[in-house]
């Protein structure tokens, strides 16, 4: 696989380190509008070809795949350009700022026949993969209740950097700079974590979003800090289970923690992932009577990077696809409408509207996608 890197920020460094560890993968070019950042990145990874625009890279064309590590707002136009050029695309999450764009990207990739995957990085968590296998095998029986949380503390901690002074964090707090807040940024991760682990999909959503005052006048320089910091969500799953999902950047003492609890008629599972590792616990059989939880050993799994490289090599599409990420974006869009209108929304109604003229992004004009 001859890979082009589009965007050379922090996440790109992590991605390239993973891709270069895979046999047969060659990083042949890098693109960034910031010359200093591009030079530092390309020098570090010994990448010869460097481009200031994607158009220049596509005109050169000596690559078969690209990883799109640009800010959220840039994913749409750049991914469409790569797809039009016949390139396989590995895109950072979220796929787009709203469902209509995500669906357009999905349909373009499927029509072009290119491999398309979204880097929902917590699919790389082996305990999550094992939990899903156990649910699908019926080891928990009928699933009744699901709890999921994503806790971060970078609004109260400088462990990741200082958001008060660093634009690489400030844009994530501003809708005017392409952010849908914690819901759009990490919400897509925990929605996937919950639905994938519980082996089901979300079909109803009721959400509350909250933006807290973080600076005088709610603004730092050009950044209006109006994106949501926390969300809570009550959901129904297609398998009949009830779920509670929430995330915040105000979780003091939690640098980056995802937790999933799945409760079934025959047993329960708990998946926890933190920067220092992840684990899976279960409560089954006689242990149910004493509420005893036991650790479950989990074998390693392939990463998203390995599976993308293999998909390009074999021509066989793998998960998570653009379509899956678009469906998650639909949940996020409806959550925004749910907050504004203070009512539950039905994703099935949204699916039925896909064949009708598409509405604008709900945050843009007061409209909405799939309001029933």
Short mmCIF file of C-alpha atoms in Angstrom, two decimals:
data_model
loop_
_atom_site.label_atom_id
_atom_site.label_comp_id
_atom_site.label_asym_id
_atom_site.label_seq_id
_atom_site.Cartn_x
_atom_site.Cartn_y
_atom_site.Cartn_z
CA UNK A 1 0.00 0.00 0.00
CA UNK A 2 1.35 3.40 -1.03
CA UNK A 3 -0.13 5.82 1.51
CA UNK A 4 -0.56 9.60 1.39
CA UNK A 5 -0.97 11.46 4.71
CA UNK A 6 -3.35 14.41 4.54
CA UNK A 7 -2.82 16.62 7.58
CA UNK A 8 0.33 16.35 9.70
CA UNK A 9 -0.79 17.16 13.24
CA UNK A 10 -0.55 15.13 16.44
CA UNK A 11 -2.93 12.36 15.37
CA UNK A 12 -1.13 11.98 12.05
CA UNK A 13 2.09 11.15 13.91
CA UNK A 14 0.30 8.41 15.83
CA UNK A 15 -1.27 7.04 12.66
CA UNK A 16 1.91 6.98 10.62
CA UNK A 17 3.81 5.24 13.42
CA UNK A 18 1.16 2.50 13.33
CA UNK A 19 1.05 2.26 9.53
CA UNK A 20 4.84 2.06 9.19
CA UNK A 21 4.85 -0.94 11.54
CA UNK A 22 2.82 -2.92 8.98
CA UNK A 23 4.67 -4.99 6.37
CA UNK A 24 4.03 -3.74 2.86
CA UNK A 25 2.93 -0.23 3.83
CA UNK A 26 4.94 2.69 2.45
CA UNK A 27 4.16 6.31 3.32
CA UNK A 28 4.98 8.08 0.08
CA UNK A 29 3.73 11.63 0.58
CA UNK A 30 2.39 14.20 3.04
CA UNK A 31 0.12 17.21 2.64
CA UNK A 32 -0.35 20.24 4.90
CA UNK A 33 -1.00 23.94 4.34
CA UNK A 34 1.38 24.76 7.22
CA UNK A 35 4.87 24.50 5.72
CA UNK A 36 6.72 24.37 9.05
CA UNK A 37 4.51 21.60 10.38
CA UNK A 38 4.71 19.69 7.10
CA UNK A 39 8.51 19.94 7.02
CA UNK A 40 8.94 18.79 10.62
CA UNK A 41 6.58 15.86 10.08
CA UNK A 42 8.05 14.74 6.76
CA UNK A 43 11.60 15.05 8.04
CA UNK A 44 10.75 13.00 11.12
CA UNK A 45 9.27 10.15 9.08
CA UNK A 46 11.67 10.52 6.11
CA UNK A 47 8.86 11.27 3.64
CA UNK A 48 10.25 12.65 0.40
CA UNK A 49 7.15 14.02 -1.33
CA UNK A 50 5.60 17.07 0.33
CA UNK A 51 2.59 19.06 -0.88
CA UNK A 52 0.93 22.26 0.27
CA UNK A 53 -2.42 21.31 -1.29
CA UNK A 54 -4.31 18.09 -1.90
CA UNK A 55 -4.75 19.07 -5.53
CA UNK A 56 -0.97 18.98 -6.02
CA UNK A 57 -0.80 15.52 -4.46
CA UNK A 58 -3.64 14.19 -6.63
CA UNK A 59 -1.99 15.63 -9.75
CA UNK A 60 1.16 13.72 -8.76
CA UNK A 61 -0.98 10.66 -8.12
CA UNK A 62 1.69 8.11 -7.12
CA UNK A 63 -0.33 6.70 -4.21
CA UNK A 64 -3.24 4.30 -3.96
CA UNK A 65 -4.55 5.18 -0.49
CA UNK A 66 -4.81 8.17 1.79
CA UNK A 67 -5.37 8.74 5.47
CA UNK A 68 -7.36 11.91 6.10
CA UNK A 69 -6.18 13.43 9.38
CA UNK A 70 -7.48 16.95 8.79
CA UNK A 71 -9.84 18.83 11.16
CA UNK A 72 -13.48 17.66 11.14
CA UNK A 73 -14.71 20.43 8.84
CA UNK A 74 -12.17 19.50 6.14
CA UNK A 75 -13.06 15.79 5.90
CA UNK A 76 -15.98 16.27 3.49
CA UNK A 77 -14.37 18.09 0.56
CA UNK A 78 -11.00 16.37 0.82
CA UNK A 79 -12.40 12.83 1.08
CA UNK A 80 -14.68 13.46 -1.91
CA UNK A 81 -11.67 14.66 -3.91
CA UNK A 82 -9.70 11.54 -3.01
CA UNK A 83 -12.63 9.28 -3.87
CA UNK A 84 -13.08 11.03 -7.22
CA UNK A 85 -9.41 10.30 -7.90
CA UNK A 86 -10.03 6.59 -7.22
CA UNK A 87 -8.06 6.47 -3.96
CA UNK A 88 -8.91 4.32 -0.95
CA UNK A 89 -9.66 6.50 2.09
CA UNK A 90 -9.03 6.01 5.79
CA UNK A 91 -10.71 9.01 7.48
CA UNK A 92 -10.48 10.28 11.02
CA UNK A 93 -13.71 10.54 12.97
CA UNK A 94 -16.22 12.07 12.78
CA UNK A 95 -16.70 11.41 9.08
CA UNK A 96 -18.37 14.80 8.56
CA UNK A 97 -19.93 17.67 10.46
CA UNK A 98 -23.45 16.39 9.79
CA UNK A 99 -25.31 13.44 8.35
CA UNK A 100 -26.08 14.81 4.88
CA UNK A 101 -22.38 15.26 4.11
CA UNK A 102 -21.51 11.91 5.70
CA UNK A 103 -24.13 10.16 3.55
CA UNK A 104 -22.86 11.88 0.41
CA UNK A 105 -19.32 10.73 1.18
CA UNK A 106 -20.59 7.20 1.83
CA UNK A 107 -22.51 6.98 -1.41
CA UNK A 108 -19.57 8.40 -3.39
CA UNK A 109 -17.13 5.85 -1.91
CA UNK A 110 -19.50 2.93 -2.49
CA UNK A 111 -20.21 4.02 -6.06
CA UNK A 112 -16.48 4.37 -6.77
CA UNK A 113 -15.75 0.94 -5.30
CA UNK A 114 -12.91 2.21 -3.11
CA UNK A 115 -12.09 0.89 0.35
CA UNK A 116 -13.52 3.32 2.90
CA UNK A 117 -12.95 3.15 6.66
CA UNK A 118 -13.26 5.55 9.59
CA UNK A 119 -10.74 5.50 12.41
CA UNK A 120 -12.99 4.75 15.36
CA UNK A 121 -9.88 4.01 17.37
CA UNK A 122 -11.53 2.21 20.26
CA UNK A 123 -12.40 -0.67 17.96
CA UNK A 124 -8.74 -1.50 18.68
CA UNK A 125 -9.66 -2.31 22.30
CA UNK A 126 -9.50 -6.11 22.52
CA UNK A 127 -11.94 -6.39 25.48
CA UNK A 128 -14.58 -4.57 23.44
CA UNK A 129 -14.18 -7.06 20.59
CA UNK A 130 -14.43 -9.97 23.03
CA UNK A 131 -17.52 -8.52 24.71
CA UNK A 132 -19.27 -8.29 21.36
CA UNK A 133 -18.38 -11.92 20.59
CA UNK A 134 -19.87 -13.03 23.90
CA UNK A 135 -23.07 -11.06 23.32
CA UNK A 136 -23.45 -12.49 19.81
CA UNK A 137 -22.84 -16.01 21.15
CA UNK A 138 -25.75 -15.56 23.55
CA UNK A 139 -23.64 -15.87 26.69
CA UNK A 140 -25.46 -12.94 28.33
CA UNK A 141 -28.89 -13.99 27.12
CA UNK A 142 -31.28 -11.19 26.15
CA UNK A 143 -29.68 -7.77 26.70
CA UNK A 144 -31.82 -5.55 28.92
CA UNK A 145 -29.72 -2.53 29.89
CA UNK A 146 -26.57 -0.79 28.66
CA UNK A 147 -24.50 1.95 30.31
CA UNK A 148 -21.63 3.74 28.57
CA UNK A 149 -19.48 6.72 29.52
CA UNK A 150 -16.54 8.64 28.10
CA UNK A 151 -14.79 10.74 30.72
CA UNK A 152 -12.03 13.27 30.00
CA UNK A 153 -10.51 15.95 32.21
CA UNK A 154 -8.70 18.25 29.81
CA UNK A 155 -10.87 21.25 30.69
CA UNK A 156 -9.66 20.99 34.31
CA UNK A 157 -6.19 19.57 33.65
CA UNK A 158 -3.16 20.49 31.57
CA UNK A 159 -2.14 16.86 31.08
CA UNK A 160 -2.90 17.10 27.34
CA UNK A 161 -1.84 20.72 26.95
CA UNK A 162 -3.39 24.07 27.87
CA UNK A 163 -6.62 24.70 25.95
CA UNK A 164 -6.61 28.31 27.17
CA UNK A 165 -3.61 29.13 24.99
CA UNK A 166 -3.30 26.36 22.36
CA UNK A 167 -5.43 26.61 19.23
CA UNK A 168 -5.16 22.85 18.63
CA UNK A 169 -7.57 22.49 21.56
CA UNK A 170 -9.53 25.74 21.32
CA UNK A 171 -11.11 24.87 17.96
CA UNK A 172 -12.73 21.85 19.62
CA UNK A 173 -14.68 24.24 21.85
CA UNK A 174 -16.02 26.47 19.06
CA UNK A 175 -18.87 25.66 16.66
CA UNK A 176 -17.65 28.47 14.42
CA UNK A 177 -14.43 26.51 13.90
CA UNK A 178 -16.18 23.29 12.92
CA UNK A 179 -16.73 21.60 16.28
CA UNK A 180 -19.88 19.86 17.48
CA UNK A 181 -18.36 19.79 20.95
CA UNK A 182 -17.87 16.74 23.10
CA UNK A 183 -20.91 15.16 21.38
CA UNK A 184 -19.33 15.36 17.93
CA UNK A 185 -15.73 14.81 19.00
CA UNK A 186 -15.80 11.91 21.48
CA UNK A 187 -19.54 11.22 21.42
CA UNK A 188 -19.11 9.29 18.19
CA UNK A 189 -16.56 7.08 19.99
CA UNK A 190 -18.78 6.22 22.94
CA UNK A 191 -21.85 5.71 20.75
CA UNK A 192 -19.84 3.22 18.71
CA UNK A 193 -18.35 1.67 21.86
CA UNK A 194 -21.83 1.08 23.28
CA UNK A 195 -23.63 -0.12 20.15
CA UNK A 196 -20.75 -2.25 18.85
CA UNK A 197 -20.03 -3.87 22.20
CA UNK A 198 -23.70 -4.62 22.83
CA UNK A 199 -24.06 -5.87 19.23
CA UNK A 200 -27.05 -3.67 18.45
CA UNK A 201 -28.01 -0.29 16.99
CA UNK A 202 -29.66 2.81 18.44
CA UNK A 203 -33.17 3.57 17.22
CA UNK A 204 -34.49 6.26 19.62
CA UNK A 205 -32.63 9.09 21.31
CA UNK A 206 -33.33 11.78 23.90
CA UNK A 207 -30.35 13.99 24.68
CA UNK A 208 -29.31 16.93 26.84
CA UNK A 209 -26.25 19.04 25.98
CA UNK A 210 -24.50 21.57 28.22
CA UNK A 211 -21.96 24.30 27.54
CA UNK A 212 -20.32 25.82 30.60
CA UNK A 213 -18.77 29.28 30.82
CA UNK A 214 -15.00 28.90 30.48
CA UNK A 215 -13.72 32.44 29.86
CA UNK A 216 -14.84 36.06 30.25
CA UNK A 217 -17.52 36.69 27.66
CA UNK A 218 -17.32 33.04 26.62
CA UNK A 219 -14.55 33.80 24.13
CA UNK A 220 -10.76 33.54 23.78
CA UNK A 221 -9.39 35.54 20.84
CA UNK A 222 -11.21 34.47 17.67
CA UNK A 223 -12.72 31.42 19.38
CA UNK A 224 -16.28 31.70 20.68
CA UNK A 225 -16.45 28.86 23.23
CA UNK A 226 -20.01 27.78 22.45
CA UNK A 227 -19.62 24.04 21.70
CA UNK A 228 -21.07 21.59 24.23
CA UNK A 229 -18.77 20.34 27.01
CA UNK A 230 -21.02 17.55 28.34
CA UNK A 231 -23.92 15.43 27.14
CA UNK A 232 -26.26 12.85 28.54
CA UNK A 233 -28.36 10.59 26.34
CA UNK A 234 -31.14 8.11 26.93
CA UNK A 235 -31.48 5.64 24.07
CA UNK A 236 -33.51 2.65 22.97
CA UNK A 237 -31.63 -0.08 21.10
CA UNK A 238 -33.04 -2.13 18.25
CA UNK A 239 -32.68 -5.31 20.36
CA UNK A 240 -35.11 -3.85 22.92
CA UNK A 241 -32.53 -2.81 25.52
CA UNK A 242 -32.58 0.56 27.25
CA UNK A 243 -29.37 2.55 27.38
CA UNK A 244 -27.76 5.52 29.10
CA UNK A 245 -24.76 7.15 27.41
CA UNK A 246 -22.87 10.22 28.57
CA UNK A 247 -19.59 12.06 28.08
CA UNK A 248 -17.83 15.12 29.47
CA UNK A 249 -14.54 16.98 29.43
CA UNK A 250 -15.02 18.06 33.05
CA UNK A 251 -14.37 14.64 34.63
CA UNK A 252 -11.65 15.57 37.12
CA UNK A 253 -9.37 12.61 37.74
CA UNK A 254 -10.16 10.84 34.46
CA UNK A 255 -7.66 11.62 31.74
CA UNK A 256 -9.36 9.50 29.09
CA UNK A 257 -11.64 6.68 30.23
CA UNK A 258 -14.28 4.71 28.33
CA UNK A 259 -16.53 2.33 30.20
CA UNK A 260 -19.26 0.00 28.95
CA UNK A 261 -21.57 -2.13 31.07
CA UNK A 262 -23.86 -4.66 29.38
CA UNK A 263 -26.54 -6.34 31.50
CA UNK A 264 -28.30 -9.46 30.23
CA UNK A 265 -30.63 -12.10 31.59
CA UNK A 266 -27.83 -14.64 32.00
CA UNK A 267 -24.94 -12.40 32.98
CA UNK A 268 -23.19 -9.06 32.69
CA UNK A 269 -19.99 -7.63 31.24
CA UNK A 270 -17.93 -4.54 31.99
CA UNK A 271 -15.35 -3.12 29.58
CA UNK A 272 -12.97 -0.40 30.80
CA UNK A 273 -10.34 1.37 28.72
CA UNK A 274 -7.83 3.91 30.02
CA UNK A 275 -4.51 5.23 28.66
CA UNK A 276 -2.62 2.62 30.70
CA UNK A 277 -4.63 -0.35 29.45
CA UNK A 278 -8.01 -2.03 29.22
CA UNK A 279 -9.82 -4.93 30.84
CA UNK A 280 -12.95 -7.06 30.69
CA UNK A 281 -14.88 -8.38 33.69
CA UNK A 282 -17.94 -10.60 33.85
CA UNK A 283 -20.53 -11.85 36.28
CA UNK A 284 -22.13 -15.18 35.31
CA UNK A 285 -23.65 -18.37 36.72
CA UNK A 286 -23.41 -18.85 40.48
CA UNK A 287 -21.49 -15.56 40.74
CA UNK A 288 -24.72 -13.72 40.01
CA UNK A 289 -26.04 -14.61 43.48
CA UNK A 290 -23.03 -13.11 45.25
CA UNK A 291 -22.45 -10.32 42.70
CA UNK A 292 -18.91 -11.59 42.15
CA UNK A 293 -17.09 -10.20 39.13
CA UNK A 294 -14.16 -12.03 37.53
CA UNK A 295 -11.52 -10.91 35.05
CA UNK A 296 -11.79 -12.40 31.57
CA UNK A 297 -8.64 -13.02 29.53
CA UNK A 298 -8.73 -11.49 26.07
CA UNK A 299 -6.49 -12.27 23.06
CA UNK A 300 -5.04 -9.40 21.02
CA UNK A 301 -6.93 -8.09 17.97
CA UNK A 302 -5.96 -6.41 14.71
CA UNK A 303 -5.93 -2.62 14.74
CA UNK A 304 -7.92 -0.39 12.38
CA UNK A 305 -4.64 0.39 10.63
CA UNK A 306 -3.87 -3.27 10.01
CA UNK A 307 -7.39 -3.97 8.80
CA UNK A 308 -7.35 -1.01 6.40
CA UNK A 309 -4.03 -2.13 4.94
CA UNK A 310 -5.36 -5.67 4.54
CA UNK A 311 -8.58 -4.40 2.95
CA UNK A 312 -6.61 -2.40 0.38
CA UNK A 313 -4.40 -5.41 -0.30
CA UNK A 314 -7.28 -7.84 -0.79
CA UNK A 315 -9.94 -5.49 -2.12
CA UNK A 316 -12.37 -6.67 0.57
CA UNK A 317 -14.13 -3.91 2.52
CA UNK A 318 -13.76 -4.03 6.33
CA UNK A 319 -15.31 -2.19 9.28
CA UNK A 320 -15.88 0.47 10.46
CA UNK A 321 -17.14 1.78 7.12
CA UNK A 322 -18.19 5.24 6.02
CA UNK A 323 -21.81 4.06 6.14
CA UNK A 324 -21.48 3.00 9.76
CA UNK A 325 -19.95 6.35 10.68
CA UNK A 326 -22.70 8.15 8.77
CA UNK A 327 -25.33 6.30 10.80
CA UNK A 328 -23.57 7.36 13.99
CA UNK A 329 -23.57 10.93 12.70
CA UNK A 330 -27.32 10.66 12.30
CA UNK A 331 -27.61 9.88 16.02
CA UNK A 332 -25.45 12.92 16.82
CA UNK A 333 -27.51 15.20 14.57
CA UNK A 334 -30.75 14.01 16.15
CA UNK A 335 -29.27 14.48 19.62
CA UNK A 336 -28.72 18.16 18.78
CA UNK A 337 -32.34 18.48 17.63
CA UNK A 338 -33.52 16.56 20.69
CA UNK A 339 -31.77 19.04 22.98
CA UNK A 340 -33.27 22.01 21.17
CA UNK A 341 -36.80 20.61 21.05
CA UNK A 342 -36.67 18.72 24.37
CA UNK A 343 -38.17 15.56 22.95
CA UNK A 344 -37.33 12.03 21.91
CA UNK A 345 -36.51 11.38 18.25
CA UNK A 346 -36.81 8.23 16.16
CA UNK A 347 -33.93 7.20 13.90
CA UNK A 348 -36.24 4.99 11.85
CA UNK A 349 -38.15 8.09 10.79
CA UNK A 350 -34.85 9.63 9.74
CA UNK A 351 -34.03 6.59 7.63
CA UNK A 352 -37.40 6.82 5.91
CA UNK A 353 -36.63 10.41 4.97
CA UNK A 354 -33.34 9.53 3.28
CA UNK A 355 -35.10 9.27 -0.06
CA UNK A 356 -36.67 12.75 0.29
CA UNK A 357 -34.89 16.08 -0.40
CA UNK A 358 -32.24 16.47 2.27
CA UNK A 359 -32.55 19.13 4.91
CA UNK A 360 -29.82 21.44 6.10
CA UNK A 361 -27.67 20.72 9.11
CA UNK A 362 -29.96 21.16 12.14
CA UNK A 363 -27.59 23.52 13.90
CA UNK A 364 -27.47 25.76 10.85
CA UNK A 365 -31.09 26.69 10.18
CA UNK A 366 -33.27 25.44 12.98
CA UNK A 367 -34.40 22.50 10.86
CA UNK A 368 -33.52 18.91 11.46
CA UNK A 369 -32.96 15.48 10.08
CA UNK A 370 -35.60 12.86 10.71
CA UNK A 371 -37.80 14.70 13.22
CA UNK A 372 -40.94 12.66 13.83
#
